[in-house]
Amino acid sequence: VTRVQATAGGVELALTSDELAVLAATERDLLGILSGHNGSHDDPAAHRTLFPDAYRDDPDAAAEFHALTDDDLTAGKRADAVAVITVFAEARPDGSGAPQRRGPWTRQSSGRTHTVVFMGDQLTALLRNLTDLRLLLADRLGIEHDGDRGHAGRTYAKDRAVYAWLGGLQELTVSALLPGLDAR
Amino acid sequence: MCDAWRVSTATPDAAERIDEATDLTVEYALDTPWRTVVWNDPVNLMSYVVYVFRSYFGFSRQRATQLMMQVHQDGRAIVATGTREAMEAHVHAMHGFGLTATVDRLEK
């Protein structure tokens, strides 16, 4: 179970090894899409969501805006992902050094908790990056309207679960940041 | 927008305080005919949209919540008006936050 709490100057996240692995895999998917952002799109749906048109009724203006700003937007999204990956890469399992209890009744060490702290700009990167990851998964799941949980069936079960988990993670992170906003 | 995460209590509380009589339209000057529109989408969390409006535009909690609810209920809200350049900068920033935003021009 993911735990999120405000700490002095930051927000502390505690994730299990499984959650870290899922997050890393989704970040790889996102970085893959971002690196392909050069006009020939492998994943048009994800591109439309991650790079929306800035003009709704003016295709020429929309195309011009894309041409002028998409490189910068791509760089920002990639920098956010890298910042988040970097923070999580420093995660160490809680109680490392202590012998793990093992037995036939315990599952691997997959449930071990890893704690990291996001501070300052890293928090903005985290919120923006969690949004990008959810936009990516929403496209994969075909989510089109409010309350839509995405494609049914076993094939999409993992994506649905990850999408919901990332939403909860983002909600908790925003909640942890609210006292700081109120104090401004 | 998405509010599947009932772990949050901040957004509904704030939303309940909106006076129905409050005028949600944005005032604008006639010589600044461009505006930034944020559109509803099924992915972004209500709490996150409020956070973006507060942290980027510096809106009060009440104002940010009003605008978020307008996006949620009406499908869109005008969050800024001004020069075309300024509105394009806002839209670029909103896209950076993962929100769907567009620039358009006020009707003459």
mmCIF file of C-alpha atoms in Angstrom:
data_model
loop_
_atom_site.group_PDB
_atom_site.id
_atom_site.type_symbol
_atom_site.label_atom_id
_atom_site.label_comp_id
_atom_site.label_asym_id
_atom_site.label_seq_id
_atom_site.Cartn_x
_atom_site.Cartn_y
_atom_site.Cartn_z
ATOM 1 C CA VAL A 1 0.000 0.000 0.000
ATOM 2 C CA THR A 2 1.341 3.364 -1.017
ATOM 3 C CA ARG A 3 1.891 5.854 1.782
ATOM 4 C CA VAL A 4 2.234 9.597 1.201
ATOM 5 C CA GLN A 5 2.825 12.199 3.873
ATOM 6 C CA ALA A 6 4.059 15.752 4.161
ATOM 7 C CA THR A 7 7.480 16.167 5.737
ATOM 8 C CA ALA A 8 9.548 19.258 6.475
ATOM 9 C CA GLY A 9 9.920 20.952 3.090
ATOM 10 C CA GLY A 10 8.734 18.012 1.072
ATOM 11 C CA VAL A 11 6.514 15.007 0.594
ATOM 12 C CA GLU A 12 7.523 11.496 1.546
ATOM 13 C CA LEU A 13 6.363 8.553 -0.548
ATOM 14 C CA ALA A 14 6.608 4.942 0.523
ATOM 15 C CA LEU A 15 6.235 2.433 -2.297
ATOM 16 C CA THR A 16 6.623 -1.319 -2.443
ATOM 17 C CA SER A 17 9.142 -2.969 -4.738
ATOM 18 C CA ASP A 18 6.310 -4.055 -7.020
ATOM 19 C CA GLU A 19 5.004 -0.510 -7.252
ATOM 20 C CA LEU A 20 8.476 0.811 -8.030
ATOM 21 C CA ALA A 21 8.841 -1.744 -10.819
ATOM 22 C CA VAL A 22 5.467 -0.837 -12.317
ATOM 23 C CA LEU A 23 6.298 2.851 -12.138
ATOM 24 C CA ALA A 24 9.663 2.308 -13.835
ATOM 25 C CA ALA A 25 8.041 0.302 -16.636
ATOM 26 C CA THR A 26 5.430 3.001 -17.255
ATOM 27 C CA GLU A 27 8.128 5.694 -17.267
ATOM 28 C CA ARG A 28 9.968 3.700 -19.931
ATOM 29 C CA ASP A 29 6.788 3.636 -22.043
ATOM 30 C CA LEU A 30 6.413 7.402 -21.654
ATOM 31 C CA LEU A 31 10.047 8.126 -22.524
ATOM 32 C CA GLY A 32 9.663 5.890 -25.565
ATOM 33 C CA ILE A 33 6.725 7.915 -26.808
ATOM 34 C CA LEU A 34 8.481 11.204 -26.067
ATOM 35 C CA SER A 35 11.612 10.154 -27.938
ATOM 36 C CA GLY A 36 9.456 9.375 -30.969
ATOM 37 C CA HIS A 37 7.997 12.841 -31.014
ATOM 38 C CA ASN A 38 9.437 14.036 -34.268
ATOM 39 C CA GLY A 39 6.439 14.299 -36.556
ATOM 40 C CA SER A 40 6.022 10.635 -37.401
ATOM 41 C CA HIS A 41 3.933 9.309 -34.550
ATOM 42 C CA ASP A 42 3.840 5.665 -33.560
ATOM 43 C CA ASP A 43 1.036 6.329 -31.123
ATOM 44 C CA PRO A 44 -1.212 9.092 -32.464
ATOM 45 C CA ALA A 45 -3.751 8.888 -29.632
ATOM 46 C CA ALA A 46 -1.142 9.367 -26.932
ATOM 47 C CA HIS A 47 0.374 12.235 -28.875
ATOM 48 C CA ARG A 48 -2.953 14.017 -29.171
ATOM 49 C CA THR A 49 -3.403 13.858 -25.423
ATOM 50 C CA LEU A 50 0.153 14.694 -24.419
ATOM 51 C CA PHE A 51 0.426 17.391 -27.104
ATOM 52 C CA PRO A 52 -3.034 18.930 -27.502
ATOM 53 C CA ASP A 53 -3.869 21.427 -30.223
ATOM 54 C CA ALA A 54 -3.614 24.995 -28.950
ATOM 55 C CA TYR A 55 -6.203 26.213 -31.462
ATOM 56 C CA ARG A 56 -9.471 24.357 -31.685
ATOM 57 C CA ASP A 57 -10.976 25.836 -34.845
ATOM 58 C CA ASP A 58 -7.865 26.917 -36.703
ATOM 59 C CA PRO A 59 -5.795 23.974 -38.024
ATOM 60 C CA ASP A 60 -3.114 26.231 -39.476
ATOM 61 C CA ALA A 61 -2.581 28.084 -36.210
ATOM 62 C CA ALA A 62 -2.626 24.758 -34.344
ATOM 63 C CA ALA A 63 0.034 23.303 -36.654
ATOM 64 C CA GLU A 64 2.178 26.410 -36.340
ATOM 65 C CA PHE A 65 1.926 26.284 -32.542
ATOM 66 C CA HIS A 66 2.933 22.605 -32.540
ATOM 67 C CA ALA A 67 5.910 23.395 -34.759
ATOM 68 C CA LEU A 68 7.058 26.198 -32.476
ATOM 69 C CA THR A 69 6.492 24.612 -29.068
ATOM 70 C CA ASP A 70 6.416 20.800 -29.214
ATOM 71 C CA ASP A 71 10.175 20.422 -28.833
ATOM 72 C CA ASP A 72 10.084 22.492 -25.658
ATOM 73 C CA LEU A 73 7.046 20.608 -24.353
ATOM 74 C CA THR A 74 8.766 17.291 -25.085
ATOM 75 C CA ALA A 75 11.924 18.421 -23.299
ATOM 76 C CA GLY A 76 9.895 19.504 -20.259
ATOM 77 C CA LYS A 77 8.012 16.210 -20.068
ATOM 78 C CA ARG A 78 11.235 14.254 -20.457
ATOM 79 C CA ALA A 79 12.966 16.346 -17.770
ATOM 80 C CA ASP A 80 10.036 15.714 -15.403
ATOM 81 C CA ALA A 81 10.228 11.956 -16.026
ATOM 82 C CA VAL A 82 14.000 11.903 -15.539
ATOM 83 C CA ALA A 83 13.722 13.931 -12.311
ATOM 84 C CA VAL A 84 11.177 11.483 -10.914
ATOM 85 C CA ILE A 85 13.148 8.429 -12.029
ATOM 86 C CA THR A 86 16.264 9.922 -10.426
ATOM 87 C CA VAL A 87 14.565 10.405 -7.065
ATOM 88 C CA PHE A 88 13.137 6.883 -7.082
ATOM 89 C CA ALA A 89 16.484 5.451 -8.166
ATOM 90 C CA GLU A 90 17.824 6.519 -4.793
ATOM 91 C CA ALA A 91 15.104 4.657 -2.932
ATOM 92 C CA ARG A 92 16.395 2.164 -0.423
ATOM 93 C CA PRO A 93 14.279 -0.499 1.173
ATOM 94 C CA ASP A 94 13.240 0.402 4.697
ATOM 95 C CA GLY A 95 15.197 -1.483 7.313
ATOM 96 C CA SER A 96 17.845 -2.521 4.799
ATOM 97 C CA GLY A 97 20.658 -4.315 6.524
ATOM 98 C CA ALA A 98 18.258 -6.089 8.816
ATOM 99 C CA PRO A 99 17.616 -9.712 7.920
ATOM 100 C CA GLN A 100 14.315 -10.245 6.117
ATOM 101 C CA ARG A 101 11.855 -12.617 7.663
ATOM 102 C CA ARG A 102 11.355 -15.425 5.254
ATOM 103 C CA GLY A 103 9.264 -18.511 5.310
ATOM 104 C CA PRO A 104 6.822 -20.462 3.261
ATOM 105 C CA TRP A 105 4.095 -18.027 4.314
ATOM 106 C CA THR A 106 5.906 -14.881 3.164
ATOM 107 C CA ARG A 107 5.944 -13.869 -0.461
ATOM 108 C CA GLN A 108 9.340 -12.857 -1.829
ATOM 109 C CA SER A 109 10.615 -9.447 -0.763
ATOM 110 C CA SER A 110 8.234 -7.804 -3.248
ATOM 111 C CA GLY A 111 6.253 -6.209 -0.453
ATOM 112 C CA ARG A 112 9.220 -4.360 1.022
ATOM 113 C CA THR A 113 8.682 -0.670 1.357
ATOM 114 C CA HIS A 114 10.955 1.927 -0.193
ATOM 115 C CA THR A 115 10.791 5.491 1.068
ATOM 116 C CA VAL A 116 11.780 8.583 -0.892
ATOM 117 C CA VAL A 117 11.313 12.310 -0.309
ATOM 118 C CA PHE A 118 10.435 14.801 -3.041
ATOM 119 C CA MET A 119 11.324 18.438 -2.379
ATOM 120 C CA GLY A 120 10.703 21.750 -4.132
ATOM 121 C CA ASP A 121 10.862 21.513 -7.916
ATOM 122 C CA GLN A 122 10.922 17.736 -7.696
ATOM 123 C CA LEU A 123 7.328 17.893 -6.451
ATOM 124 C CA THR A 124 6.189 19.877 -9.473
ATOM 125 C CA ALA A 125 7.995 17.389 -11.699
ATOM 126 C CA LEU A 126 6.284 14.518 -9.865
ATOM 127 C CA LEU A 127 2.773 15.936 -10.268
ATOM 128 C CA ARG A 128 3.291 16.778 -13.928
ATOM 129 C CA ASN A 129 4.898 13.419 -14.622
ATOM 130 C CA LEU A 130 2.131 11.463 -12.864
ATOM 131 C CA THR A 131 -0.314 13.332 -15.098
ATOM 132 C CA ASP A 132 1.641 12.380 -18.228
ATOM 133 C CA LEU A 133 1.747 8.735 -17.151
ATOM 134 C CA ARG A 134 -2.016 8.756 -16.558
ATOM 135 C CA LEU A 135 -2.674 10.454 -19.913
ATOM 136 C CA LEU A 136 -0.613 7.741 -21.569
ATOM 137 C CA LEU A 137 -2.513 4.946 -19.811
ATOM 138 C CA ALA A 138 -5.880 6.628 -20.425
ATOM 139 C CA ASP A 139 -5.173 6.557 -24.142
ATOM 140 C CA ARG A 140 -4.211 2.909 -23.951
ATOM 141 C CA LEU A 141 -7.399 2.172 -21.997
ATOM 142 C CA GLY A 142 -9.607 4.175 -24.358
ATOM 143 C CA ILE A 143 -10.861 6.445 -21.579
ATOM 144 C CA GLU A 144 -13.065 9.073 -23.223
ATOM 145 C CA HIS A 145 -15.472 10.540 -20.689
ATOM 146 C CA ASP A 146 -15.767 11.334 -16.991
ATOM 147 C CA GLY A 147 -16.166 8.202 -14.900
ATOM 148 C CA ASP A 148 -14.821 5.987 -17.707
ATOM 149 C CA ARG A 149 -12.684 3.212 -16.222
ATOM 150 C CA GLY A 150 -11.331 2.063 -19.554
ATOM 151 C CA HIS A 151 -11.459 -1.136 -21.600
ATOM 152 C CA ALA A 152 -12.798 -4.139 -19.711
ATOM 153 C CA GLY A 153 -11.209 -7.550 -19.709
ATOM 154 C CA ARG A 154 -8.130 -9.278 -18.482
ATOM 155 C CA THR A 155 -5.880 -7.811 -21.181
ATOM 156 C CA TYR A 156 -6.308 -4.361 -19.705
ATOM 157 C CA ALA A 157 -6.531 -5.334 -16.039
ATOM 158 C CA LYS A 158 -2.968 -4.305 -15.236
ATOM 159 C CA ASP A 159 -3.239 -0.955 -17.041
ATOM 160 C CA ARG A 160 -6.524 -0.243 -15.250
ATOM 161 C CA ALA A 161 -4.919 -1.028 -11.916
ATOM 162 C CA VAL A 162 -1.853 1.099 -12.618
ATOM 163 C CA TYR A 163 -4.012 3.976 -13.841
ATOM 164 C CA ALA A 164 -6.092 3.883 -10.654
ATOM 165 C CA TRP A 165 -3.016 3.559 -8.459
ATOM 166 C CA LEU A 166 -1.267 6.527 -10.098
ATOM 167 C CA GLY A 167 -4.440 8.582 -9.623
ATOM 168 C CA GLY A 168 -4.485 7.769 -5.939
ATOM 169 C CA LEU A 169 -0.792 8.574 -5.667
ATOM 170 C CA GLN A 170 -1.358 11.946 -7.318
ATOM 171 C CA GLU A 171 -4.396 12.731 -5.168
ATOM 172 C CA LEU A 172 -2.431 12.006 -2.002
ATOM 173 C CA THR A 173 0.516 14.079 -3.212
ATOM 174 C CA VAL A 174 -1.703 17.074 -4.023
ATOM 175 C CA SER A 175 -3.338 16.757 -0.597
ATOM 176 C CA ALA A 176 0.059 16.765 1.058
ATOM 177 C CA LEU A 177 0.923 20.006 -0.770
ATOM 178 C CA LEU A 178 -2.271 21.909 0.081
ATOM 179 C CA PRO A 179 -1.134 23.216 3.485
ATOM 180 C CA GLY A 180 1.857 24.813 1.742
ATOM 181 C CA LEU A 181 -0.402 26.521 -0.807
ATOM 182 C CA ASP A 182 -2.767 27.742 1.904
ATOM 183 C CA ALA A 183 0.156 29.262 3.775
ATOM 184 C CA ARG A 184 1.268 31.400 0.839
ATOM 185 C CA MET B 1 -12.495 15.448 -14.778
ATOM 186 C CA CYS B 2 -12.024 12.581 -12.494
ATOM 187 C CA ASP B 3 -12.906 12.412 -8.827
ATOM 188 C CA ALA B 4 -12.621 8.702 -8.245
ATOM 189 C CA TRP B 5 -10.248 9.235 -5.354
ATOM 190 C CA ARG B 6 -12.510 9.797 -2.464
ATOM 191 C CA VAL B 7 -9.500 9.902 -0.180
ATOM 192 C CA SER B 8 -9.532 13.621 -0.912
ATOM 193 C CA THR B 9 -11.771 15.800 1.170
ATOM 194 C CA ALA B 10 -10.471 19.184 0.132
ATOM 195 C CA THR B 11 -12.217 19.538 -3.210
ATOM 196 C CA PRO B 12 -15.816 18.676 -2.270
ATOM 197 C CA ASP B 13 -15.596 20.851 0.836
ATOM 198 C CA ALA B 14 -14.381 23.800 -1.161
ATOM 199 C CA ALA B 15 -16.895 23.170 -3.920
ATOM 200 C CA GLU B 16 -19.803 23.275 -1.488
ATOM 201 C CA ARG B 17 -18.881 26.785 -0.557
ATOM 202 C CA ILE B 18 -19.439 28.140 -4.040
ATOM 203 C CA ASP B 19 -22.309 30.568 -4.042
ATOM 204 C CA GLU B 20 -24.614 29.697 -6.912
ATOM 205 C CA ALA B 21 -25.156 33.370 -7.513
ATOM 206 C CA THR B 22 -21.456 33.950 -8.049
ATOM 207 C CA ASP B 23 -20.780 35.271 -11.510
ATOM 208 C CA LEU B 24 -18.356 32.808 -13.064
ATOM 209 C CA THR B 25 -17.703 34.797 -16.201
ATOM 210 C CA VAL B 26 -14.341 36.454 -16.575
ATOM 211 C CA GLU B 27 -14.225 40.158 -17.094
ATOM 212 C CA TYR B 28 -12.212 41.335 -20.031
ATOM 213 C CA ALA B 29 -11.195 44.530 -21.703
ATOM 214 C CA LEU B 30 -12.220 45.111 -25.294
ATOM 215 C CA ASP B 31 -8.668 45.797 -26.370
ATOM 216 C CA THR B 32 -7.448 42.382 -25.222
ATOM 217 C CA PRO B 33 -9.360 40.049 -27.514
ATOM 218 C CA TRP B 34 -7.525 36.779 -26.811
ATOM 219 C CA ARG B 35 -8.279 34.292 -24.112
ATOM 220 C CA THR B 36 -7.065 31.047 -22.580
ATOM 221 C CA VAL B 37 -9.667 28.294 -22.351
ATOM 222 C CA VAL B 38 -9.182 25.157 -20.249
ATOM 223 C CA TRP B 39 -11.283 22.172 -21.333
ATOM 224 C CA ASN B 40 -12.668 19.271 -19.366
ATOM 225 C CA ASP B 41 -10.939 15.936 -19.823
ATOM 226 C CA PRO B 42 -11.660 12.539 -18.269
ATOM 227 C CA VAL B 43 -8.190 12.043 -16.821
ATOM 228 C CA ASN B 44 -7.154 14.975 -14.678
ATOM 229 C CA LEU B 45 -8.157 14.980 -11.037
ATOM 230 C CA MET B 46 -10.282 17.824 -9.742
ATOM 231 C CA SER B 47 -7.815 18.434 -6.924
ATOM 232 C CA TYR B 48 -4.906 18.586 -9.363
ATOM 233 C CA VAL B 49 -6.685 21.100 -11.611
ATOM 234 C CA VAL B 50 -7.290 23.315 -8.570
ATOM 235 C CA TYR B 51 -3.632 22.896 -7.628
ATOM 236 C CA VAL B 52 -2.506 23.960 -11.131
ATOM 237 C CA PHE B 53 -4.803 27.003 -11.147
ATOM 238 C CA ARG B 54 -3.534 28.050 -7.726
ATOM 239 C CA SER B 55 0.158 27.384 -8.229
ATOM 240 C CA TYR B 56 0.486 28.658 -11.820
ATOM 241 C CA PHE B 57 -2.019 31.530 -11.981
ATOM 242 C CA GLY B 58 -1.846 32.369 -8.283
ATOM 243 C CA PHE B 59 -5.625 32.197 -7.960
ATOM 244 C CA SER B 60 -7.162 32.017 -4.503
ATOM 245 C CA ARG B 61 -8.461 28.661 -3.351
ATOM 246 C CA GLN B 62 -12.022 29.855 -3.913
ATOM 247 C CA ARG B 63 -11.362 31.258 -7.381
ATOM 248 C CA ALA B 64 -9.394 28.193 -8.480
ATOM 249 C CA THR B 65 -12.163 25.922 -7.219
ATOM 250 C CA GLN B 66 -14.838 27.965 -9.028
ATOM 251 C CA LEU B 67 -12.945 27.703 -12.297
ATOM 252 C CA MET B 68 -12.310 23.978 -11.826
ATOM 253 C CA MET B 69 -16.028 23.393 -11.215
ATOM 254 C CA GLN B 70 -16.863 25.452 -14.286
ATOM 255 C CA VAL B 71 -14.548 23.264 -16.373
ATOM 256 C CA HIS B 72 -16.059 20.151 -14.830
ATOM 257 C CA GLN B 73 -19.711 21.141 -15.242
ATOM 258 C CA ASP B 74 -19.703 23.321 -18.370
ATOM 259 C CA GLY B 75 -16.882 21.528 -20.148
ATOM 260 C CA ARG B 76 -14.659 24.605 -20.284
ATOM 261 C CA ALA B 77 -13.669 27.786 -18.529
ATOM 262 C CA ILE B 78 -11.893 30.953 -19.534
ATOM 263 C CA VAL B 79 -8.968 31.285 -17.158
ATOM 264 C CA ALA B 80 -7.222 34.334 -18.640
ATOM 265 C CA THR B 81 -7.596 37.090 -21.201
ATOM 266 C CA GLY B 82 -4.955 39.309 -22.741
ATOM 267 C CA THR B 83 -2.568 39.492 -25.643
ATOM 268 C CA ARG B 84 -2.204 36.563 -27.992
ATOM 269 C CA GLU B 85 1.404 36.048 -26.922
ATOM 270 C CA ALA B 86 0.484 35.941 -23.244
ATOM 271 C CA MET B 87 -2.385 33.505 -23.892
ATOM 272 C CA GLU B 88 -0.141 31.221 -25.947
ATOM 273 C CA ALA B 89 2.354 31.197 -23.083
ATOM 274 C CA HIS B 90 -0.448 30.175 -20.685
ATOM 275 C CA VAL B 91 -1.632 27.427 -23.026
ATOM 276 C CA HIS B 92 1.908 26.117 -23.397
ATOM 277 C CA ALA B 93 2.217 26.045 -19.605
ATOM 278 C CA MET B 94 -1.154 24.272 -19.219
ATOM 279 C CA HIS B 95 -0.044 21.616 -21.720
ATOM 280 C CA GLY B 96 3.086 21.209 -19.617
ATOM 281 C CA PHE B 97 0.814 20.409 -16.658
ATOM 282 C CA GLY B 98 -1.121 17.936 -18.809
ATOM 283 C CA LEU B 99 -4.290 20.031 -19.022
ATOM 284 C CA THR B 100 -6.121 20.580 -22.309
ATOM 285 C CA ALA B 101 -6.107 24.297 -23.119
ATOM 286 C CA THR B 102 -6.646 26.422 -26.200
ATOM 287 C CA VAL B 103 -6.241 30.012 -27.336
ATOM 288 C CA ASP B 104 -9.123 31.744 -29.007
ATOM 289 C CA ARG B 105 -10.319 35.177 -29.873
ATOM 290 C CA LEU B 106 -13.277 36.970 -28.433
ATOM 291 C CA GLU B 107 -16.164 37.580 -30.810
ATOM 292 C CA LYS B 108 -16.287 41.151 -32.011
#
